[in-house]
Coordinates of C-alpha atoms in Angstrom, one line a residue:
Chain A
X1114 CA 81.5 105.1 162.3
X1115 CA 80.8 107.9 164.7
X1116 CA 83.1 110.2 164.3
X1117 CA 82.2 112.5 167.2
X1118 CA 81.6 108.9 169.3
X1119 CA 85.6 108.5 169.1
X1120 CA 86.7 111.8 170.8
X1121 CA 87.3 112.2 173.9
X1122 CA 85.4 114.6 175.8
X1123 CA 88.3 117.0 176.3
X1124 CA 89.3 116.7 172.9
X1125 CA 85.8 117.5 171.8
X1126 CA 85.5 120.8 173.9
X1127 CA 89.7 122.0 173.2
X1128 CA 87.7 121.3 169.3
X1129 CA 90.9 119.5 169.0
X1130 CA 91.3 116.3 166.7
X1131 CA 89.7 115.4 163.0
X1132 CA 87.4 117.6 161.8
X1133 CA 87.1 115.0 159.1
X1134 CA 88.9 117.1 156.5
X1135 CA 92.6 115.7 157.1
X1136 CA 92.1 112.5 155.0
X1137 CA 91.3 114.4 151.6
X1138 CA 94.3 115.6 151.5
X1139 CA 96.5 112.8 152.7
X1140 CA 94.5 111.2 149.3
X1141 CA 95.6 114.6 147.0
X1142 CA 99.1 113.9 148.1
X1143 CA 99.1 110.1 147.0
X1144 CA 97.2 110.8 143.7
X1145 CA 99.3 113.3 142.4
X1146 CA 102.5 111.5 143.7
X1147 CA 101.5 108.5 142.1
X1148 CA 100.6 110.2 138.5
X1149 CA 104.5 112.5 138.7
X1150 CA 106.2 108.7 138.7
X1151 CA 105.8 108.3 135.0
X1152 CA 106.0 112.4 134.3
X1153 CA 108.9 112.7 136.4
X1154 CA 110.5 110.0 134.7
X1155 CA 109.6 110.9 131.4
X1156 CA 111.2 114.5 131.7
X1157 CA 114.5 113.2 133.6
X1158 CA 115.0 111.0 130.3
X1159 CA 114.0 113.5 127.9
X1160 CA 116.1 115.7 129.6
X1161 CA 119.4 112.9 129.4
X1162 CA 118.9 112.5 125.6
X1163 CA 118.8 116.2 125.2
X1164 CA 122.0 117.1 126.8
X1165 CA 124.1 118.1 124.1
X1166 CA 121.1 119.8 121.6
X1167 CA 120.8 123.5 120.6
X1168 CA 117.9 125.7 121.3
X1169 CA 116.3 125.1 117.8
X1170 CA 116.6 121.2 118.5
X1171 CA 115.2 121.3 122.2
X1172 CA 112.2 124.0 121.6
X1173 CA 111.8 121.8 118.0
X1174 CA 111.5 118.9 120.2
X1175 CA 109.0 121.1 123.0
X1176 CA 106.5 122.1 120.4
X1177 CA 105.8 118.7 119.6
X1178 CA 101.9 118.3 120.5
X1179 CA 102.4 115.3 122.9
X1180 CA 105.6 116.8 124.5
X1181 CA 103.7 120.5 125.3
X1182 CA 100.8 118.2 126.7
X1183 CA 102.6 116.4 129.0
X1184 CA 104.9 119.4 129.7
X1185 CA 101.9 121.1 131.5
X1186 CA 100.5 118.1 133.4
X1187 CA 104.2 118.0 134.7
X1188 CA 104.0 121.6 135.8
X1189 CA 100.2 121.6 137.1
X1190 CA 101.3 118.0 139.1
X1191 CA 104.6 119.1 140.2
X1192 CA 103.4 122.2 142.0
X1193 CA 100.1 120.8 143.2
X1194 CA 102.0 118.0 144.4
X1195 CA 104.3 120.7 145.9
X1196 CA 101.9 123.1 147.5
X1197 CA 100.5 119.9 149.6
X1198 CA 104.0 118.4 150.7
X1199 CA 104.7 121.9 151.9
X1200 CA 102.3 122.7 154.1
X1201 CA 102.3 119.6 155.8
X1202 CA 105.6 120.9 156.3
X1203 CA 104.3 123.9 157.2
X1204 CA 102.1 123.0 159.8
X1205 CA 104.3 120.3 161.4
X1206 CA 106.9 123.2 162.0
X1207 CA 105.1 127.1 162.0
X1208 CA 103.1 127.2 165.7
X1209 CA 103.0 130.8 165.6
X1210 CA 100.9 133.4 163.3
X1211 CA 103.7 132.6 161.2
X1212 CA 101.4 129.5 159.9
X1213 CA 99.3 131.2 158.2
X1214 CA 101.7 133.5 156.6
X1215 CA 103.7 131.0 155.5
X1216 CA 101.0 128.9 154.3
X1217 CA 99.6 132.0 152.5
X1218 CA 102.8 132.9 151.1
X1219 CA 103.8 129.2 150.1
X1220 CA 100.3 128.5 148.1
X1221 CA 100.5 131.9 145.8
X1222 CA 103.7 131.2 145.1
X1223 CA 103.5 127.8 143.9
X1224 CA 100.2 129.1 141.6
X1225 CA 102.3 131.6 140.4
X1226 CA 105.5 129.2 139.7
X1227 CA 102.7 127.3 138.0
X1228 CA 101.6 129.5 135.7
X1229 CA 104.6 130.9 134.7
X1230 CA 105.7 127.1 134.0
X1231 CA 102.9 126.7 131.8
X1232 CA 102.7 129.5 130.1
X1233 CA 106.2 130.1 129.1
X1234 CA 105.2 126.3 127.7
X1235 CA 102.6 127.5 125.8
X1236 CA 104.3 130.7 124.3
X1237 CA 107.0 127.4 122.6
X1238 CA 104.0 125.5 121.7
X1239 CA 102.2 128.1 119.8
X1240 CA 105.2 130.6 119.3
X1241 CA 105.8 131.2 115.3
Chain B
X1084 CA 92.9 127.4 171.9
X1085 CA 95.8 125.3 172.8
X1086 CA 97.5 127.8 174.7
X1087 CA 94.1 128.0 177.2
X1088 CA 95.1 124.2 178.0
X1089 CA 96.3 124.1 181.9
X1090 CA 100.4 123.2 182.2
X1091 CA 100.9 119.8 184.0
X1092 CA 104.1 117.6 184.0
X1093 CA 103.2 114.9 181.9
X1094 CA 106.1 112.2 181.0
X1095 CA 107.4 112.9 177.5
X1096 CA 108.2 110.1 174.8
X1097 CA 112.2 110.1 174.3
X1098 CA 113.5 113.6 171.8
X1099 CA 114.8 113.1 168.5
X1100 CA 118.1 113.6 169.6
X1101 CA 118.3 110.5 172.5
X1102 CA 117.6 108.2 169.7
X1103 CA 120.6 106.7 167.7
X1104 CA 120.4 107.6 163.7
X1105 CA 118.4 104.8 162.1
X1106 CA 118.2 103.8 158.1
X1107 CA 114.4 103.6 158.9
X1108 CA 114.9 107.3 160.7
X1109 CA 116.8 108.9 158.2
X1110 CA 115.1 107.5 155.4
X1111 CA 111.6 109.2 156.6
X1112 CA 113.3 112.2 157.2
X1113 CA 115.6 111.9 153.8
X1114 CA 112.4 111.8 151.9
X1115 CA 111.0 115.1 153.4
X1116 CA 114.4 117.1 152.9
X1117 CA 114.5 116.2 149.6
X1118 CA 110.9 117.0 149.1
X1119 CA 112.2 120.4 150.5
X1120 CA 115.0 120.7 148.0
X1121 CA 112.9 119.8 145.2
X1122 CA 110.5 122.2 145.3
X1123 CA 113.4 125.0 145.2
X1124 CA 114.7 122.9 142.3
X1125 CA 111.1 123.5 140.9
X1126 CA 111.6 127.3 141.0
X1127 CA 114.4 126.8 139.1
X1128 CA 112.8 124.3 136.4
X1129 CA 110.6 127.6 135.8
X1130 CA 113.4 130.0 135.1
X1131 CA 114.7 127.6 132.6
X1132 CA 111.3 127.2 130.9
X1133 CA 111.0 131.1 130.4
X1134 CA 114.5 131.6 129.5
X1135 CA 113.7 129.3 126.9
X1136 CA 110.0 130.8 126.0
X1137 CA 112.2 134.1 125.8
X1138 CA 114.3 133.0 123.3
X1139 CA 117.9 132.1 121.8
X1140 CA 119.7 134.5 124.0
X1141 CA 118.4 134.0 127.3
X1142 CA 118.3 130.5 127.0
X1143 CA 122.2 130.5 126.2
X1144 CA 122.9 132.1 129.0
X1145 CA 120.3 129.8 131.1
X1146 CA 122.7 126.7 129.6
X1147 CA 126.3 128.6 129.8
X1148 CA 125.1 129.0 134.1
X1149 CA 123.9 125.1 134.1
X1150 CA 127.3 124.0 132.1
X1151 CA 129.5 126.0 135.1
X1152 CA 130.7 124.4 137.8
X1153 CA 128.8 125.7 140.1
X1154 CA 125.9 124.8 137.8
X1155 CA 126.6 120.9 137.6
X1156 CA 127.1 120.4 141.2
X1157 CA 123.5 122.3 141.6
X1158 CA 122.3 119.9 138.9
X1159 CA 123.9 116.8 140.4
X1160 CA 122.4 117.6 143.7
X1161 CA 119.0 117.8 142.0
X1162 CA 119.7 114.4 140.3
X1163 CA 120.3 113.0 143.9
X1164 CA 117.3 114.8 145.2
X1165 CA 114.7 113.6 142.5
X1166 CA 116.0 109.7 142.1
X1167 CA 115.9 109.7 146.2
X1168 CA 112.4 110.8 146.5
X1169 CA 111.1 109.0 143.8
X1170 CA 112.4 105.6 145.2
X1171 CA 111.5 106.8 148.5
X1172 CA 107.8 107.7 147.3
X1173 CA 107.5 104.7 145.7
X1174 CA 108.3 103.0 149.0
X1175 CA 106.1 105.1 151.0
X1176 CA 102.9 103.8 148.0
X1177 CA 103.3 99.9 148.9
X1178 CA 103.1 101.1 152.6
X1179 CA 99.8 102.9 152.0
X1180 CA 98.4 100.1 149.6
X1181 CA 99.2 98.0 152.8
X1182 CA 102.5 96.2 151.9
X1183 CA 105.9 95.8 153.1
X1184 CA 105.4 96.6 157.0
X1185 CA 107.6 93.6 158.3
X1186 CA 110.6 94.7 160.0
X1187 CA 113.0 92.8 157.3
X1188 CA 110.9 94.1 154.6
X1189 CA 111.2 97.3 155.7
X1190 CA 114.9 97.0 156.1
X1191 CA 115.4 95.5 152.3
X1192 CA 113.2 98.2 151.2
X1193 CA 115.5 101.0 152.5
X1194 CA 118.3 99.7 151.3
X1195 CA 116.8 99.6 147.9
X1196 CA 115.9 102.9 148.1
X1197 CA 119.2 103.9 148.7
X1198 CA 121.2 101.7 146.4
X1199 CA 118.9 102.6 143.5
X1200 CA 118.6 105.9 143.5
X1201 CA 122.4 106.3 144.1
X1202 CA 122.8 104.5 140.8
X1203 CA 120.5 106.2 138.7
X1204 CA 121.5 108.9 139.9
X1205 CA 125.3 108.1 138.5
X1206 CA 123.4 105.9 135.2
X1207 CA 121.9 109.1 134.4
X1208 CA 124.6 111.2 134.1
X1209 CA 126.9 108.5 132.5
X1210 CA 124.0 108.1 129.8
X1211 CA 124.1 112.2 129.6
X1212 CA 127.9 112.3 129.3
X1213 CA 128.1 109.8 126.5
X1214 CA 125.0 111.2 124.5
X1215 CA 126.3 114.9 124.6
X1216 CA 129.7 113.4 123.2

């Protein structure tokens, strides 16, 4: 389909409406929502059965190969997931230069969050 | 630039505020608050994990916060948040994949949504509660 064909002429001088970008990231959203169903509730049972153990049980239990792997693909999917929920948050709310700030602001934080995540992950995994 | 766009009075479509609360309406907006709420939860899931990569010490003192009061009602709220959005997600999939859109569907789907994420929300602790003893 011709995507310049379906604007209107206003909308295609304002340079108003798709700029066929918008559906990638509607996809990004639904991929990573759909692989943090069985992550999610993964670590929300994990997380029951480990209510009443001790540190050495619970980082005993976190160093376990299987358990560090899917420990980081929760982290990486949570705040990917995150960072795209948010800003259509964002830009559904923000009309002022306070868009991009907040967009700016919102995106290094969840990288940071993100590595922190999985590195303090790591550190269990291959601590002594 | 939008702002260059010449002011006319158009006719608007009804505010949010004319229209009485709907399950359908609250739902849609349930499933971004929690989304909201979750990602603060999210910072918090962080703090945990490096109190816990930091060792015995600050992760007691990671668990003695969570075991408060203050720290179960935080944790409870999180519960709520995470079974709500999930179930809500999960709705929001079969719309995409191109399911569910008649108006008693929709209905029985919401209710869903609610009822069962209300009671794994309450399952959940129950099953925490009786493994910790």
């Amino acid at each position: 389909m011709d995507n310049e064909g379906m604007r209107s002429p206003l909308g295609r001088a304002l340079g108003l409406g798709s700029a066929r970008t918008g559906v990638e990231q509607w996809w990004r959203e639904r991929v990573s929502a759909l692989a943090l169903v069985p992550l999610t509730v993964w670590f929300a049972a994990s997380l029951m059965v480990h209510t009443g153990s001790d540190y050495a049980t619970f980082i005993a239990w976190l160093r376990t190969p299987i358990v560090s792997i899917l420990m980081v693909l929760l982290l990486a999917g949570i705040f990917y997931h995150t960072a795209l929920g948010l800003q259509v948050v964002i830009e559904d709310y923000f009309h002022s230069g306070l868009k991009t700030l907040a967009l700016l602001g919102m995106r290094f934080g969840c990288c940071g969050l993100a590595v922190a995540g999985i590195l303090a992950t790591l550190r269990i995994a291959f601590g002594r | 630039m939008t702002n260059s766009t010449p002011k006319r009075l158009r006719p608007l479509s009804p505010n949010i505020q004319i229209y009485r609360p709907q399950l359908t309406s609250v739902l849609s907006i349930a499933n971004r608050i929690s989304g909201i709420v979750l990602s603060l939860y999210a910072i918090l899931l962080v703090v945990w994990l490096v109190a816990a990569a930091a060792g015995p010490h600050a992760y007691s003192t990671a668990q003695v916060i969570i075991r408060s009061w203050a720290g179960q009602i935080l944790l409870f709220g999180c519960t709520f948040s995470f079974f709500l959005h999930l179930c809500g997600s999960i709705r929001h999939l079969i719309w995409d994949a191109g399911y569910g859109f008649e108006l008693r569907t929709i209905y029985a789907s919401g209710w869903t949504v609610v009822l069962v994420s209300s009671a794994l929300t309450l399952l959940s602790w129950i099953i925490s509660m009786v493994l910790a003893g």
